[in-house]
N, CA and C atoms as an extended XYZ file, in Angstrom:
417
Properties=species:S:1:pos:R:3:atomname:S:1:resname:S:1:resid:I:1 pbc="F F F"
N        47.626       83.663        9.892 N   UNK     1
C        47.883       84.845        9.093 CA  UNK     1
C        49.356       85.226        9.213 C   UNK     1
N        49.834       85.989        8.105 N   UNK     2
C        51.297       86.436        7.934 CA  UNK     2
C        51.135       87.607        8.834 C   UNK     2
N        52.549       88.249        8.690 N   UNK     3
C        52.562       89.508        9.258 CA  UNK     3
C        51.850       90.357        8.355 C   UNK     3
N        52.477       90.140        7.044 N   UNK     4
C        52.131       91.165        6.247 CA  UNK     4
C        50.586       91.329        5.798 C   UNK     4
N        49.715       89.980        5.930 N   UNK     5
C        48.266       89.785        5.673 CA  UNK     5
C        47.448       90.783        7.497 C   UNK     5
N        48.370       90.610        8.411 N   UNK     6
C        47.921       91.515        9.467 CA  UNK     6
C        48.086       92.670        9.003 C   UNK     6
N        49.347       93.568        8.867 N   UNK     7
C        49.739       94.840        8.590 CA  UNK     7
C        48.762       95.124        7.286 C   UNK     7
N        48.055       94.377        6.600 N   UNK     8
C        47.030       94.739        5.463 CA  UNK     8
C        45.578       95.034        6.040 C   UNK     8
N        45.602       94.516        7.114 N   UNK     9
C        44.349       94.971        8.120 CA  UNK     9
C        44.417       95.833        9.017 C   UNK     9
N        45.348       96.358        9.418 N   UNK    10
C        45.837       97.437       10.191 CA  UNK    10
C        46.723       96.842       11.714 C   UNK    10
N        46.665       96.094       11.521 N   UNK    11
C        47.175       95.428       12.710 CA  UNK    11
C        49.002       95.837       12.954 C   UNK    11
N        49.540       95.830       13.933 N   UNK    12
C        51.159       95.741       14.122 CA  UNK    12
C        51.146       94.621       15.124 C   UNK    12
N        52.704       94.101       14.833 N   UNK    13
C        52.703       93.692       16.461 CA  UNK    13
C        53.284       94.421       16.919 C   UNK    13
N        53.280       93.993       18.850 N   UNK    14
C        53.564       94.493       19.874 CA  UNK    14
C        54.942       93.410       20.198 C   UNK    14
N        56.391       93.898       20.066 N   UNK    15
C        57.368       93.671       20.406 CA  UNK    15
C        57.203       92.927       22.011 C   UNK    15
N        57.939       91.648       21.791 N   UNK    16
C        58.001       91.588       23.706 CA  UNK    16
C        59.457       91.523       23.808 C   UNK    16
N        59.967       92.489       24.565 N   UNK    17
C        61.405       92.546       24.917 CA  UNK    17
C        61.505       92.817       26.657 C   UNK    17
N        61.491       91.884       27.600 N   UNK    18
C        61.213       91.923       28.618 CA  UNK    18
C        62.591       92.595       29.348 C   UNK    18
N        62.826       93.254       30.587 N   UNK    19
C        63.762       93.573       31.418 CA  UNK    19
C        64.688       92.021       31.908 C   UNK    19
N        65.805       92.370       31.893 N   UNK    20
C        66.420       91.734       32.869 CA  UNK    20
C        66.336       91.909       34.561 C   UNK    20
N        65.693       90.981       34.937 N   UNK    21
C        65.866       91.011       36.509 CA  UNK    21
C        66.232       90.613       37.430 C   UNK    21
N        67.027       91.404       38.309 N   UNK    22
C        67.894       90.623       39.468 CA  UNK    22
C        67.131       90.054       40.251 C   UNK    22
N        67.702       89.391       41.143 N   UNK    23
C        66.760       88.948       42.895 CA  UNK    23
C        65.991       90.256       43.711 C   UNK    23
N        64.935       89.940       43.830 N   UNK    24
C        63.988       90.883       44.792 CA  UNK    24
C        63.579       92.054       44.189 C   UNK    24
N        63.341       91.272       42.455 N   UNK    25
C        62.844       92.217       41.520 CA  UNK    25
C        61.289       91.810       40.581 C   UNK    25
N        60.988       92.290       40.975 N   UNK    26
C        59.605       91.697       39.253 CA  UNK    26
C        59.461       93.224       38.423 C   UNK    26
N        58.477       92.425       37.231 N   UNK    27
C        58.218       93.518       36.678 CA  UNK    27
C        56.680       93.480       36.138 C   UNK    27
N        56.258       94.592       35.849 N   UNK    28
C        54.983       94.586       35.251 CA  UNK    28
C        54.696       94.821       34.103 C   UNK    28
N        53.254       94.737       33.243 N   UNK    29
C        53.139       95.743       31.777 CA  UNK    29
C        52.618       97.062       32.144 C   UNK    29
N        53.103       97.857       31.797 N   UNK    30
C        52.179       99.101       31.883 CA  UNK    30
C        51.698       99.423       30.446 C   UNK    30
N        51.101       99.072       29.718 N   UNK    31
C        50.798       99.048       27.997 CA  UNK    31
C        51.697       99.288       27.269 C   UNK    31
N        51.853       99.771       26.268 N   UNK    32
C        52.717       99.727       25.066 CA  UNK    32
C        52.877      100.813       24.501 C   UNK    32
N        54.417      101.053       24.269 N   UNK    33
C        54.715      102.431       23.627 CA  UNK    33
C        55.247      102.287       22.084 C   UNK    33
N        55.768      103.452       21.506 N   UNK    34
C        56.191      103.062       19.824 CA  UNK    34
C        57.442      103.522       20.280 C   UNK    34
N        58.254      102.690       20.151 N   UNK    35
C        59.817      103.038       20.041 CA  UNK    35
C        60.544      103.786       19.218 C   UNK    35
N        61.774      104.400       18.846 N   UNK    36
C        62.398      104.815       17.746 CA  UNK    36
C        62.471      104.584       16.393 C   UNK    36
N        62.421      103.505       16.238 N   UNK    37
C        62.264      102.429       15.249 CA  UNK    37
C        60.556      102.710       14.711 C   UNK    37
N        59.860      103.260       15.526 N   UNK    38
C        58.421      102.937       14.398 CA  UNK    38
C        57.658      101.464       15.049 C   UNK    38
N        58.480      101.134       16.346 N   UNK    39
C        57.474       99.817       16.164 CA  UNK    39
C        57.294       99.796       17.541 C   UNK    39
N        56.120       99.160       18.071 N   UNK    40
C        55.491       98.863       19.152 CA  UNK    40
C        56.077       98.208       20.165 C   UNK    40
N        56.379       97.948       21.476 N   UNK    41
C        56.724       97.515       22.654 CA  UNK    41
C        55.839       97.386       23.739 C   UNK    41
N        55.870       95.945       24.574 N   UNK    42
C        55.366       96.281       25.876 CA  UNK    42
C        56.621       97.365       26.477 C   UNK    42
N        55.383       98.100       27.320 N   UNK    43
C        55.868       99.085       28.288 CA  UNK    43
C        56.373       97.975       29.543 C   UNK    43
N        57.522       97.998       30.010 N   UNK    44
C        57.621       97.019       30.863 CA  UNK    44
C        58.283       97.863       32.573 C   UNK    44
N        57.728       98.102       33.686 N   UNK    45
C        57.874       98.715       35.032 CA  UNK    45
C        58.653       97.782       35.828 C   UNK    45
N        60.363       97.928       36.265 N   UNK    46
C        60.566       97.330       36.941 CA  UNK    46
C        60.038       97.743       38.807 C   UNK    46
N        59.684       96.571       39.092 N   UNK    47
C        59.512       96.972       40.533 CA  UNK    47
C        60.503       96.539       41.540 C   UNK    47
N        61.440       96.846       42.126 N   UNK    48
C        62.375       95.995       43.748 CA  UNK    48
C        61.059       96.025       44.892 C   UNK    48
N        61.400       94.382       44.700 N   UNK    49
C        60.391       93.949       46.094 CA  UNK    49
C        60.801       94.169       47.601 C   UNK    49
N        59.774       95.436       48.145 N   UNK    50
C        59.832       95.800       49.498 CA  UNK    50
C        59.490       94.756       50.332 C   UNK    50
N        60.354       94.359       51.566 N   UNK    51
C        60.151       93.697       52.864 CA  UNK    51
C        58.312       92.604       52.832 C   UNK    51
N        57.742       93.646       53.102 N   UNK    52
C        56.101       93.684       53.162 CA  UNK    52
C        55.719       92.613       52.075 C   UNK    52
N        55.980       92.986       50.566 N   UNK    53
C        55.810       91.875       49.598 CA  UNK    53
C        56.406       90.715       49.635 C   UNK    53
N        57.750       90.477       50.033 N   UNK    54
C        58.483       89.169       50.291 CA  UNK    54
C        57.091       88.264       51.552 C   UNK    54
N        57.091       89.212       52.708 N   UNK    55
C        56.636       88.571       53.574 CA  UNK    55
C        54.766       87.875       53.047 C   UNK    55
N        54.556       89.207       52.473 N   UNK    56
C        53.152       88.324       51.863 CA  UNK    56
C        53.270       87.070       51.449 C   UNK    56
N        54.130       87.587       50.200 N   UNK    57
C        54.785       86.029       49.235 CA  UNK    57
C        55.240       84.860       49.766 C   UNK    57
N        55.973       84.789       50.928 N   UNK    58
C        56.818       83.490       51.187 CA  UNK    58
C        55.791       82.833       52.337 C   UNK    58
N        55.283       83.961       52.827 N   UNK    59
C        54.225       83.779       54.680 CA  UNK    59
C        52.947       83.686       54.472 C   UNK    59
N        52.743       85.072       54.416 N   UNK    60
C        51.427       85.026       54.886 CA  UNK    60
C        50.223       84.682       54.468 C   UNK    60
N        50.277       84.371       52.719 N   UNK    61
C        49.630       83.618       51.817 CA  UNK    61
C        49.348       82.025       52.589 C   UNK    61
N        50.594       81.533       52.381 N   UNK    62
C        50.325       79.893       53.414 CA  UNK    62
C        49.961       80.071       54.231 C   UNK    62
N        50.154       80.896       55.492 N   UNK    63
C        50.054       81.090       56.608 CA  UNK    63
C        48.251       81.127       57.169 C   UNK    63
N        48.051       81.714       55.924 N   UNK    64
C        46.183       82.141       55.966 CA  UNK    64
C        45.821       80.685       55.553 C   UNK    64
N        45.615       80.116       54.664 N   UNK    65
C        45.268       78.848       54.073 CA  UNK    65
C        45.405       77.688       55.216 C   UNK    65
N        46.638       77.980       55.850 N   UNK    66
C        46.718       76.810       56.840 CA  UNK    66
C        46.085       77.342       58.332 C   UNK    66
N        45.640       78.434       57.855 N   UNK    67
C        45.095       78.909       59.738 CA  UNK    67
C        43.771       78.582       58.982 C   UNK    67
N        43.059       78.666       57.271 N   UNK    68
C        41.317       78.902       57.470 CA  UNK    68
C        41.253       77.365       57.697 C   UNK    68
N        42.412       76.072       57.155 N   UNK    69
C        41.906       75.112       57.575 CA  UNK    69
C        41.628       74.134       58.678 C   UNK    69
N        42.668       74.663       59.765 N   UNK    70
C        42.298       74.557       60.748 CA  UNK    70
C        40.994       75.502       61.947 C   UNK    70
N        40.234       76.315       60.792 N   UNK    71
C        39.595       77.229       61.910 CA  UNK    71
C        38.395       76.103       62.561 C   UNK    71
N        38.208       75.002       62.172 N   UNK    72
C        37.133       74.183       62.878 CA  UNK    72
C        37.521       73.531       64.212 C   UNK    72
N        38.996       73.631       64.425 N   UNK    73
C        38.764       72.724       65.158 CA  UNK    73
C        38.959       74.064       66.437 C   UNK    73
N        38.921       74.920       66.100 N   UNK    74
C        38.580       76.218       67.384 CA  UNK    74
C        36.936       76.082       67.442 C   UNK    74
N        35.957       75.732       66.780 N   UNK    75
C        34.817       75.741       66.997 CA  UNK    75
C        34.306       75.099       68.338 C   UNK    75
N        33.540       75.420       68.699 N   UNK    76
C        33.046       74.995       70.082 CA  UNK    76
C        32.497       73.665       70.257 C   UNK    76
N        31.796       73.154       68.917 N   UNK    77
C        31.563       71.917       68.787 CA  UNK    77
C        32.653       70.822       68.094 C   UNK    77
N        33.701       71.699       67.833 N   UNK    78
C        35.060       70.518       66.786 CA  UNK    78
C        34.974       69.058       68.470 C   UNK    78
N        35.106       67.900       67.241 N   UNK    79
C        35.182       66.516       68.215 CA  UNK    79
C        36.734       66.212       68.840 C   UNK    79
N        37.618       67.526       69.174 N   UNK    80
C        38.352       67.174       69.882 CA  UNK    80
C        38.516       66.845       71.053 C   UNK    80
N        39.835       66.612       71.306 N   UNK    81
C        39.743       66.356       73.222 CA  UNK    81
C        40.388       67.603       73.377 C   UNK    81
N        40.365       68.188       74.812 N   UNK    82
C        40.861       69.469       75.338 CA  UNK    82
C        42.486       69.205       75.169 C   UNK    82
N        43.089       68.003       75.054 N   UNK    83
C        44.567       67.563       74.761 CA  UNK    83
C        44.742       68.310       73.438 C   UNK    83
N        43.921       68.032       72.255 N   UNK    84
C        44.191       68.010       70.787 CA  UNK    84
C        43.731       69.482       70.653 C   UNK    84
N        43.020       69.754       71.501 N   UNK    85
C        42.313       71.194       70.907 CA  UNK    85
C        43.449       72.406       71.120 C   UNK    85
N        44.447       71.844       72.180 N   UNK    86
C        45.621       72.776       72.732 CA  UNK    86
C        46.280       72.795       71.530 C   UNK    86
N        46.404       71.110       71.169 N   UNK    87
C        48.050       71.534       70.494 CA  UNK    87
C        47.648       71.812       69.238 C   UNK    87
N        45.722       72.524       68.805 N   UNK    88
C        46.057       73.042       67.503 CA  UNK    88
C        45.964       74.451       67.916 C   UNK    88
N        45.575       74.979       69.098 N   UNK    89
C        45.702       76.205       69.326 CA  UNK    89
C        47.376       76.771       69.325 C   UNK    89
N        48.028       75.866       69.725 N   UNK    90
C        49.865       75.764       70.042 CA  UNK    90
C        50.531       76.411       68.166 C   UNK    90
N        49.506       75.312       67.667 N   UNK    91
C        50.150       75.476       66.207 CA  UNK    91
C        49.865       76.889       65.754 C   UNK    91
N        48.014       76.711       65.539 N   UNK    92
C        47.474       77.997       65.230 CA  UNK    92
C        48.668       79.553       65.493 C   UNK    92
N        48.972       79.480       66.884 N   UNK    93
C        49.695       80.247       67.262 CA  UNK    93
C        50.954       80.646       66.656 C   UNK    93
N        51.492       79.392       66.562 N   UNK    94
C        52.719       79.310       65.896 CA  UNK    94
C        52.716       79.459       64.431 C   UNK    94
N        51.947       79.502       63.988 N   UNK    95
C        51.142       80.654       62.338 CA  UNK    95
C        51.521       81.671       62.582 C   UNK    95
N        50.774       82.181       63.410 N   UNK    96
C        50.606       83.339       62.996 CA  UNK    96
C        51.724       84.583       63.809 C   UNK    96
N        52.476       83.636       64.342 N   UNK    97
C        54.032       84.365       64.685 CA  UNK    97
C        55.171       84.157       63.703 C   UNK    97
N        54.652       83.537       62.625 N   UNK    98
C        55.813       83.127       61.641 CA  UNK    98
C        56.138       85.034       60.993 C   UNK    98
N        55.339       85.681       60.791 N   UNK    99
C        56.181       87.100       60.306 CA  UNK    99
C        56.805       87.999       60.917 C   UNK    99
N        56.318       87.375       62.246 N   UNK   100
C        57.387       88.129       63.411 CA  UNK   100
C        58.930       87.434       63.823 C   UNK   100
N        58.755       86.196       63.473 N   UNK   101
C        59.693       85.311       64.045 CA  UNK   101
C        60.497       85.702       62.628 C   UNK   101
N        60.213       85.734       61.143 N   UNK   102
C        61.408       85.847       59.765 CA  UNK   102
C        60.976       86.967       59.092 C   UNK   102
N        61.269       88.364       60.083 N   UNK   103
C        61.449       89.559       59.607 CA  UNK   103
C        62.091       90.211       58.247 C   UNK   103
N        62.920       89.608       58.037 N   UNK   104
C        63.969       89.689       56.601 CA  UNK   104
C        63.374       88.350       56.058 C   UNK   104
N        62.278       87.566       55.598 N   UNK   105
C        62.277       86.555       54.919 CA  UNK   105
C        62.907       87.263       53.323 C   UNK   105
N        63.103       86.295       52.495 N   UNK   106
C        63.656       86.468       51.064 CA  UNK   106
C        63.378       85.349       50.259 C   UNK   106
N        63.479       84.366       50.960 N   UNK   107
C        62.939       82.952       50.333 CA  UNK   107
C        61.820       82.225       50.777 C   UNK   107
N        61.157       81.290       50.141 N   UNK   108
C        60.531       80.215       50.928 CA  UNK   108
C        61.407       79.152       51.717 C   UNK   108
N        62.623       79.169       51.183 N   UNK   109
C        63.582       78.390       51.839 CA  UNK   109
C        63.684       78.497       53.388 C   UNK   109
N        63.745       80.057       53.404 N   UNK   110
C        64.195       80.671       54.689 CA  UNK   110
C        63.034       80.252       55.973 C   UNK   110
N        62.229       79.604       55.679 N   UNK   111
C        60.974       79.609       56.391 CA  UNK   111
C        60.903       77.981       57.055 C   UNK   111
N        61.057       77.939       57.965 N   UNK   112
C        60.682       76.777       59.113 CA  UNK   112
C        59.061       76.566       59.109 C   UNK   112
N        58.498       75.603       58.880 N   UNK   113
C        56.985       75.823       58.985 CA  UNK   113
C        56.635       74.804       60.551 C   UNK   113
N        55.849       75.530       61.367 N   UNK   114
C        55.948       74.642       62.213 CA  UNK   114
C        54.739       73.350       61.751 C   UNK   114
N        55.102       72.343       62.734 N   UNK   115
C        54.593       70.889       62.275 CA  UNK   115
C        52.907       70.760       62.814 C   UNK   115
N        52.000       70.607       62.133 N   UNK   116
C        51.037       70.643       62.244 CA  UNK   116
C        50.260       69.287       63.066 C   UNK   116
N        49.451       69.409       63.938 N   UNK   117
C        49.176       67.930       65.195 CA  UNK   117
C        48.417       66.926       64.290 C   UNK   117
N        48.323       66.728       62.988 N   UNK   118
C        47.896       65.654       62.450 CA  UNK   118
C        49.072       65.396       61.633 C   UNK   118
N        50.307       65.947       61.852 N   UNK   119
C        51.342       65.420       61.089 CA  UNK   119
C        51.732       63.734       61.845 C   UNK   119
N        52.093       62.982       61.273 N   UNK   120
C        52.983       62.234       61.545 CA  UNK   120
C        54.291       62.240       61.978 C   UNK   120
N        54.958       61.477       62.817 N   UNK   121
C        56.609       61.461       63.284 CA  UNK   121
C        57.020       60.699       62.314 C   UNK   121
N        58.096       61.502       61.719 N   UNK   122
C        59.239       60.203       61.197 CA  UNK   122
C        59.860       59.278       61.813 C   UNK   122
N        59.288       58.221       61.566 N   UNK   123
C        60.045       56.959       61.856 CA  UNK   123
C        61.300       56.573       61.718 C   UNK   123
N        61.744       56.092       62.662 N   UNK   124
C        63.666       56.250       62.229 CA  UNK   124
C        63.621       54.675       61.126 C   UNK   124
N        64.580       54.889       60.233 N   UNK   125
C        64.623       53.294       59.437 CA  UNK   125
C        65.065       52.676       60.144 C   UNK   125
N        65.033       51.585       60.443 N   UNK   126
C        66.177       50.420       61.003 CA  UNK   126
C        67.404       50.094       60.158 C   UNK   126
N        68.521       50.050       61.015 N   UNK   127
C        69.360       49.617       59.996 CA  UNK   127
C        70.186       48.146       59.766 C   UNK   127
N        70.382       47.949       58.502 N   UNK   128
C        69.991       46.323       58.598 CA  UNK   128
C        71.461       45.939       59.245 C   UNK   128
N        71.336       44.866       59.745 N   UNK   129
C        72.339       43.760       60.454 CA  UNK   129
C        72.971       43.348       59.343 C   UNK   129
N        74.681       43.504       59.269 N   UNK   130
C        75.254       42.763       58.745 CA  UNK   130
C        76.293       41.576       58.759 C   UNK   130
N        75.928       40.338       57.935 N   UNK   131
C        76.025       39.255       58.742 CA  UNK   131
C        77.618       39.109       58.010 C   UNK   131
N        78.438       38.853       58.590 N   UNK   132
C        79.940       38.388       58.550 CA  UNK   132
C        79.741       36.926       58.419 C   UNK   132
N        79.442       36.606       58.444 N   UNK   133
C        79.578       35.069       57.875 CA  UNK   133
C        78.478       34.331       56.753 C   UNK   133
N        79.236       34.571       55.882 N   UNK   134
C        78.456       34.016       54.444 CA  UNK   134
C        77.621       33.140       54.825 C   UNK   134
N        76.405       32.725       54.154 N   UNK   135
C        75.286       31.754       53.910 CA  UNK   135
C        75.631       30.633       53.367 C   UNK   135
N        75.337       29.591       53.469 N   UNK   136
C        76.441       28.363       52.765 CA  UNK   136
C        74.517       28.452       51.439 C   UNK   136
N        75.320       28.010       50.550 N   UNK   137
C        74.637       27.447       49.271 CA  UNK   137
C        73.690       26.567       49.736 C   UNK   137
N        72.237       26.218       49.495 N   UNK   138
C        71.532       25.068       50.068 CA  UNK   138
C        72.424       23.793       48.890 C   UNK   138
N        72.582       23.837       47.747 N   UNK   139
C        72.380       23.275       46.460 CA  UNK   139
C        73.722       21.936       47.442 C   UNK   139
């Protein structure tokens, strides 16, 4: 449909003219007002993101996800050894000190995640030997 086949049904549109926003800003809709002009707008609420919301956002969201998936092996029956069961309690721990340890977080960047006991070590590459004396041709 056209505009004008809408506006024949009663319809308008609703303008989207969003805010500009800096860093440690969002915004919301709060519904729609009629502007000067006669025509419709989202209502748009800027919000500056307090401390508390960064830390939800960058932390404590992951932070939960990676503590519910390890909650088995705290179970009394998980098939660990008392070795493995430490170092997920070590980790566990180390969760859930991550919002104390990056008080001012701002980024996900800013965030060290500690290494979880079914991670793997990086392997160092080897680095290759280089041979100073050319290969003679078989031919």
């Amino acid at each position: 449909m056209t505009d004008e086949q809408f506006a024949a049904q009663g319809y308008q549109p609703v303008l989207n003219n969003p805010p500009t926003l800096t860093e440690g800003q969002r915004c919301q809709i709060n519904g729609w007002i009629k502007n000067g002009d006669g025509d419709y707008e989202w209502n748009y609420e800027v919000i500056d993101l307090d401390q508390n919301y960064l830390t939800n956002l960058h932390i404590r969201h992951q932070r939960d996800i990676l503590l519910n998936d390890t909650d088995w092996s705290m179970l009394p029956d998980s098939p660990l050894s008392a070795d493995d069961k430490a170092a997920y309690e070590t980790y566990r721990q180390a969760l859930r000190d991550l919002p104390s340890v990056y008080p001012e977080v701002k980024s996900p960047d800013d965030v060290t995640w500690p290494t979880a006991p079914w991670a793997y070590e990086e392997a160092a590459i080897p680095e290759e030997e280089s041979d100073s004396e050319e290969e003679s041709d078989p031919e």
